[in-house]
XYZ file of C-alpha atoms in Angstrom:
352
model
C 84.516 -5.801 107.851
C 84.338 -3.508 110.911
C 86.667 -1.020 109.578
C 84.433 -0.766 106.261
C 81.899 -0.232 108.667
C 83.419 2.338 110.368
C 84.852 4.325 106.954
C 80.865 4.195 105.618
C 80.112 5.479 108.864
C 82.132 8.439 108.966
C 81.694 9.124 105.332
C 77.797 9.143 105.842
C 78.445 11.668 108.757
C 80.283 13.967 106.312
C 77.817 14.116 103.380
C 75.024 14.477 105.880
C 76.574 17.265 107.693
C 77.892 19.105 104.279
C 74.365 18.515 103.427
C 73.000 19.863 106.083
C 75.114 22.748 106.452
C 74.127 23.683 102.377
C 70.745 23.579 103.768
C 71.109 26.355 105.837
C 73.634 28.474 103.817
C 70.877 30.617 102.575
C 70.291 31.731 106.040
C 74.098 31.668 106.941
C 74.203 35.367 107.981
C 71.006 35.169 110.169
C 72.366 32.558 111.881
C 75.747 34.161 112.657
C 74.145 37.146 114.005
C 71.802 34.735 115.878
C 74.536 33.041 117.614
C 76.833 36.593 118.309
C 73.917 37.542 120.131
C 73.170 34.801 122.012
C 76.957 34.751 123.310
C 76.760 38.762 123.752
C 73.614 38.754 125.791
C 73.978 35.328 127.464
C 74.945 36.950 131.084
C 72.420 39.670 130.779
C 69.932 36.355 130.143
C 71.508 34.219 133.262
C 70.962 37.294 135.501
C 67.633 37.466 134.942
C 67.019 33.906 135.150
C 68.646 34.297 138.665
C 65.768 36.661 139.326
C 63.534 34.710 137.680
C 63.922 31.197 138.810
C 62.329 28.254 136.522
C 61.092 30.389 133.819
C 63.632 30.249 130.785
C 61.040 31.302 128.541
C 60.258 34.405 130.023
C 63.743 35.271 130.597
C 64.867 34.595 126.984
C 61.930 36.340 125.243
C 62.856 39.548 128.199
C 66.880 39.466 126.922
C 65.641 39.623 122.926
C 63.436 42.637 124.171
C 66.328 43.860 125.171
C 68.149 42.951 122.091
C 65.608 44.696 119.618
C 65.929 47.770 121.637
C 69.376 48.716 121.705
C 70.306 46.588 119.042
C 68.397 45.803 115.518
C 65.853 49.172 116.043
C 68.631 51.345 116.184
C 70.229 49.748 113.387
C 67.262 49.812 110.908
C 67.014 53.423 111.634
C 70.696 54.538 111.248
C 69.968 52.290 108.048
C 67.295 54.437 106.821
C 68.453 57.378 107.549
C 71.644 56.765 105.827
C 69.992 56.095 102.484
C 68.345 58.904 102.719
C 71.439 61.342 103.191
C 73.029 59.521 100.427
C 70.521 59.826 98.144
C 69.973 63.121 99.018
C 73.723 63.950 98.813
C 73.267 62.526 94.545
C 70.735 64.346 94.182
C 72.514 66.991 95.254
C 75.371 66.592 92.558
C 73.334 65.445 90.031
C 71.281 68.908 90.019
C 74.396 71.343 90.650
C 73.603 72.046 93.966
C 76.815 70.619 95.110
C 79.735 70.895 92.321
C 82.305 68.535 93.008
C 84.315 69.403 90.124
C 84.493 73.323 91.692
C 85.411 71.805 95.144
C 88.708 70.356 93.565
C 89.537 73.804 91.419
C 88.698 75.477 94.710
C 91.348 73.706 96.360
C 93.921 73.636 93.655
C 93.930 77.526 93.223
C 94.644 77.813 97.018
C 97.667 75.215 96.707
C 101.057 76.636 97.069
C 103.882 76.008 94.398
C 105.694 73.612 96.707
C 102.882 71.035 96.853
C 102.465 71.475 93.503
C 105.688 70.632 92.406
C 105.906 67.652 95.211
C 102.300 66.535 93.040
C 104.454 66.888 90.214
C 107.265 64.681 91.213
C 104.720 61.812 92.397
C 103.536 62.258 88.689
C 100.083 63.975 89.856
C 100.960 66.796 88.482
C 98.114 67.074 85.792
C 95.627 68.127 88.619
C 92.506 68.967 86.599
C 92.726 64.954 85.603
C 92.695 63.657 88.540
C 89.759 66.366 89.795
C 87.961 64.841 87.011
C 88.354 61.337 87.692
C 87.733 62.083 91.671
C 84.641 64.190 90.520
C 83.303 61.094 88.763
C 84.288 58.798 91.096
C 82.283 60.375 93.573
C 79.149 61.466 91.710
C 79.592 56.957 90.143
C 79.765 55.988 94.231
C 76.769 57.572 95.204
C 74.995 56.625 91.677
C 75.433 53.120 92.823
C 74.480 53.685 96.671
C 71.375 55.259 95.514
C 70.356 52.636 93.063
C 71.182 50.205 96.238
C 68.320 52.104 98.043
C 65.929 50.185 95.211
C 67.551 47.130 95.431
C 67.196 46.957 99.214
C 63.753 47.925 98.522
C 63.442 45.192 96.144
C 64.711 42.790 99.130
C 63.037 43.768 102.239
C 60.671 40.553 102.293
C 64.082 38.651 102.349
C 65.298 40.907 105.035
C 62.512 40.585 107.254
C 62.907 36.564 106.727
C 65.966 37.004 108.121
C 65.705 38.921 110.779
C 62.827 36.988 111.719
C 64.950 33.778 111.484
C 68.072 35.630 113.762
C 65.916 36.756 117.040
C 63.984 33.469 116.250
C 66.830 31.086 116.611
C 68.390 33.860 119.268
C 65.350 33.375 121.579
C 66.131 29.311 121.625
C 69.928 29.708 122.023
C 69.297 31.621 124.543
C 66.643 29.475 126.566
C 68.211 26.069 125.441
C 72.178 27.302 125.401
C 73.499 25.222 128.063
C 71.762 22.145 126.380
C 73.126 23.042 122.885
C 76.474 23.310 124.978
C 76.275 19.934 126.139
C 75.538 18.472 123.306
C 78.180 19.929 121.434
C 80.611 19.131 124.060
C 79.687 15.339 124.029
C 79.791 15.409 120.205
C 82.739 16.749 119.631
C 85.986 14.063 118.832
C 88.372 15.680 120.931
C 90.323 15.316 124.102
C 88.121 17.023 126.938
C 90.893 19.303 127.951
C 91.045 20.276 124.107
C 87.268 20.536 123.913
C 86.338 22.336 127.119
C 89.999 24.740 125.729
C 88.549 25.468 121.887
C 85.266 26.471 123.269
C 86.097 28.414 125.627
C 88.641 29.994 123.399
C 85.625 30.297 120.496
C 83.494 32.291 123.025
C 86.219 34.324 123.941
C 87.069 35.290 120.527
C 83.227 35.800 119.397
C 82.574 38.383 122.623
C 86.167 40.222 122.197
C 85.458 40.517 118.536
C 82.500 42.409 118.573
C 83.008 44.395 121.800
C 86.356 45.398 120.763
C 85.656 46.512 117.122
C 82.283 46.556 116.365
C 81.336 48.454 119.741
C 84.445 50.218 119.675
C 83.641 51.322 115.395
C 79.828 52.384 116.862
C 81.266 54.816 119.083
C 83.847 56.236 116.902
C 81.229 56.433 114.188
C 78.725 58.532 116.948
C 81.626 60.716 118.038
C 83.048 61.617 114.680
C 79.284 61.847 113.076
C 78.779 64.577 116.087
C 81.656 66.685 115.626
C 81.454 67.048 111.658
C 77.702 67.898 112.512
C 79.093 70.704 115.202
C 81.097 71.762 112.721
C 78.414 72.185 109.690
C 79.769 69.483 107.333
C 77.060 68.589 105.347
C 76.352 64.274 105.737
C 77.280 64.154 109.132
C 75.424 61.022 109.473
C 76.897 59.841 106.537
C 80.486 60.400 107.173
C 79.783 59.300 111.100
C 78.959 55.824 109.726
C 82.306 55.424 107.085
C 84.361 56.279 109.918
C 82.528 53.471 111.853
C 83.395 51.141 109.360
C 86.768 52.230 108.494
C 87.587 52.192 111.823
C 87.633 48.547 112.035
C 90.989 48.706 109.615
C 93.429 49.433 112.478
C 96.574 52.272 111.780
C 94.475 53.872 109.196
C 90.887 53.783 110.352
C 88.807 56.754 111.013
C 91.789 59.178 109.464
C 90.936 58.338 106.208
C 87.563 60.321 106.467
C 88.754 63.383 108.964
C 91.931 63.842 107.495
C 91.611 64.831 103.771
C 87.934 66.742 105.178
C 90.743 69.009 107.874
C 92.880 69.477 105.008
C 90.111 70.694 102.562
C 89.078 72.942 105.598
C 92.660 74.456 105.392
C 92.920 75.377 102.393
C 89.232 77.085 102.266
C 90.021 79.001 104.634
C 87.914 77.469 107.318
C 91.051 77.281 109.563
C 89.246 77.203 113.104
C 86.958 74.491 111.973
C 89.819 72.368 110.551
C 91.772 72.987 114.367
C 88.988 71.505 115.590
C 88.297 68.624 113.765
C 92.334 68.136 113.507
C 91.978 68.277 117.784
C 88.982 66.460 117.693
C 90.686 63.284 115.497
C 93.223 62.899 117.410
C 92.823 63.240 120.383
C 88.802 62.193 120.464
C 87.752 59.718 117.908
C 91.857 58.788 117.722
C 92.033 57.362 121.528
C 88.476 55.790 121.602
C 90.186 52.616 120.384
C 92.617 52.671 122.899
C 90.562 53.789 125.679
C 87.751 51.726 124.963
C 89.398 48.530 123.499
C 90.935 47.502 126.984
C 87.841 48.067 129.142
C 85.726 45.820 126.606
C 88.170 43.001 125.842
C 91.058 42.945 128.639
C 95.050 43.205 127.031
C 94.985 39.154 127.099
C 92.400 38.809 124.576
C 93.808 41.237 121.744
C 95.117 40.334 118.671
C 98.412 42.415 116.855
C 96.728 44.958 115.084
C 98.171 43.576 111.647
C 96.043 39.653 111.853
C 93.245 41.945 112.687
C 94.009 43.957 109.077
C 94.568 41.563 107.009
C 91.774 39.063 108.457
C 89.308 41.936 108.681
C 89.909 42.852 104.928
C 90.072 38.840 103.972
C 86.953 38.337 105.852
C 84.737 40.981 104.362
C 86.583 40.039 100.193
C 84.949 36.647 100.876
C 81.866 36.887 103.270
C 80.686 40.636 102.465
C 79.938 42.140 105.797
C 79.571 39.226 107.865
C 83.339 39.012 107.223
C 83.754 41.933 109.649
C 82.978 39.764 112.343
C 84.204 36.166 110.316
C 87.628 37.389 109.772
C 88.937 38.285 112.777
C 87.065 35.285 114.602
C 88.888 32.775 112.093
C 92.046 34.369 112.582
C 91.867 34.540 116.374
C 90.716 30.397 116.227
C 93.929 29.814 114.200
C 95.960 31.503 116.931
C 93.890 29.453 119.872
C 94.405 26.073 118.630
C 97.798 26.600 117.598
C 98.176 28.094 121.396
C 96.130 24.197 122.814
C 98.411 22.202 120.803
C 101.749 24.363 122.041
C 100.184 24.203 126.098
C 98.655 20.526 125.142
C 102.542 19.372 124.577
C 104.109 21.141 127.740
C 101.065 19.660 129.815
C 101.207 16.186 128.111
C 97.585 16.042 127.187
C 98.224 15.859 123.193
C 99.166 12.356 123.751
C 96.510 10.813 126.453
């Protein structure tokens, strides 16, 4: 009778916690963000609670100052003034002002016959098809970015929910964290030397995630979004944020943007301007990662730069952009506990 008990038990404790955690899907990205920050800020939080002895509230509600500062306003406005540029950039097209379709006959008059005969043997040789494909491509990307400048607008009341909910929830993990902690850590069925390892492992992971790509993809985005500006490529804003992003695809990253832009400058005759953004992408925005990635996460915590493809592109198929962050975090938990159960069986602790 005990072990019926036991099984109705545990099976209650399941369907109330799947329960639960459908509850809160809706809110599932706020509360990621909520808890990434919360981690992130945590010792800016404890240092002013050193300063601030016996006042948790006031120190929590100073760090998500802090937060909104250098965080979510700078966001929202890199966020509006990218839907601007790329609206303005369709309008653009749509009116003629900027001919996409003359950009590619541009550059296939100035090809020379080699390259068009190594086209031809990858079987692109008919050129003015794929200009015409690329043209619409192009002009059909930015037709659905600017129609997702309405649909945003449609959803703002849904975004400020949510935003409300993250520094809401941020401000009590941040107060209450150690208490959450403990809780957790008396909650959770495992060994103590497995617990207090996965945790620590989880926070590792969470802070060496987004200081090591999403900082590092901020500053490459800056840097790159600066030099096409110097250089008087129209959308530097625009162009500044896709190498962001892309950088968080290691190998390939930023290259994808600079690279075909320095080759167009080639061939158009703006030679000095493609040196310099040819100097300027390799040697810049190139060895950012490499420069920055050690000083923000330490060698230890980094992951071989193929998980963090293939988990980074997983992530963001099944979670959208949250995935950017969810990916990589999954991926580097896998590795952790299969690293515990590896040191648990040298140390003997598996078994106690």
């Amino acid at each position: 009778m005990r072990k019926i008990e036991d099984r109705t038990f545990l099976a209650l404790i399941v369907i109330v916690s799947l329960a639960f955690a459908w509850v809160l899907l809706p809110f599932f990205g706020a509360i990621l963000w909520a808890l990434i920050a919360a981690i992130l800020f945590e010792p800016l939080n404890r240092r002013l609670l050193a300063k601030f002895p016996g006042r948790p509230n006031f120190t929590a509600l100073l760090t998500l100052l802090v937060i909104l500062a250098m965080v979510i306003l700078p966001a929202i406005t890199l966020g509006i003034f990218l839907l601007q540029e790329a609206t303005a950039i369709y309008t653009h097209i749509e009116s003629g002002q900027i001919d996409v379709s003359g950009y590619f006959r541009q550059v296939q008059a100035l090809l020379p016959d080699w390259a068009i005969s190594m086209l031809r043997r990858l079987g692109l040789g008919n050129i003015s098809a794929i200009r015409e494909k690329a043209a619409d491509g192009i002009a059909d990307s930015f037709q659905v970015l600017a129609a997702q400048t309405v649909v945003i607008g449609q959803r703002t009341f849904g975004f400020l929910v949510g935003l409300g909910v993250m520094l809401y929830l941020t401000f009590f993990l941040l107060r209450d964290g150690d208490a959450i902690v403990e809780k957790l850590r008396g909650s959770m069925p495992l060994h103590p030397a497995q617990r207090n390892a996965l945790m620590t492992k989880f926070v590792t992971v969470i802070r060496a995630t987004v200081k090591g790509s999403i900082i590092v993809a901020i500053v490459q985005g800056a840097v790159g979004g600066v030099v096409f500006w110097s250089l008087g490529i129209q959308a530097a804003v625009l162009w500044g944020v896709l190498m962001g992003f892309l950088s968080l695809l290691p190998a390939v990253g930023t290259g994808l943007v600079w690279v075909p832009v320095a080759i167009y400058l080639f061939v158009t005759g703006a030679v000095w301007q493609g040196v310099v953004l040819v100097f300027c992408g390799i040697f810049v925005i190139g060895l950012i990662d490499n420069i920055l990635r050690p000083i923000l996460v330490g060698r230890d915590a980094r992951m071989p730069d193929y998980i963090v493809l293939i988990s980074t592109l997983g992530g963001i198929e099944l979670f959208g952009l949250n995935g950017i962050v969810i990916g990589p975090v999954i991926a580097a938990l896998f590795m952790a506990v299969w690293e515990i159960v590896a040191a648990g069986r040298r140390s003997g602790w598996t078994s106690a």
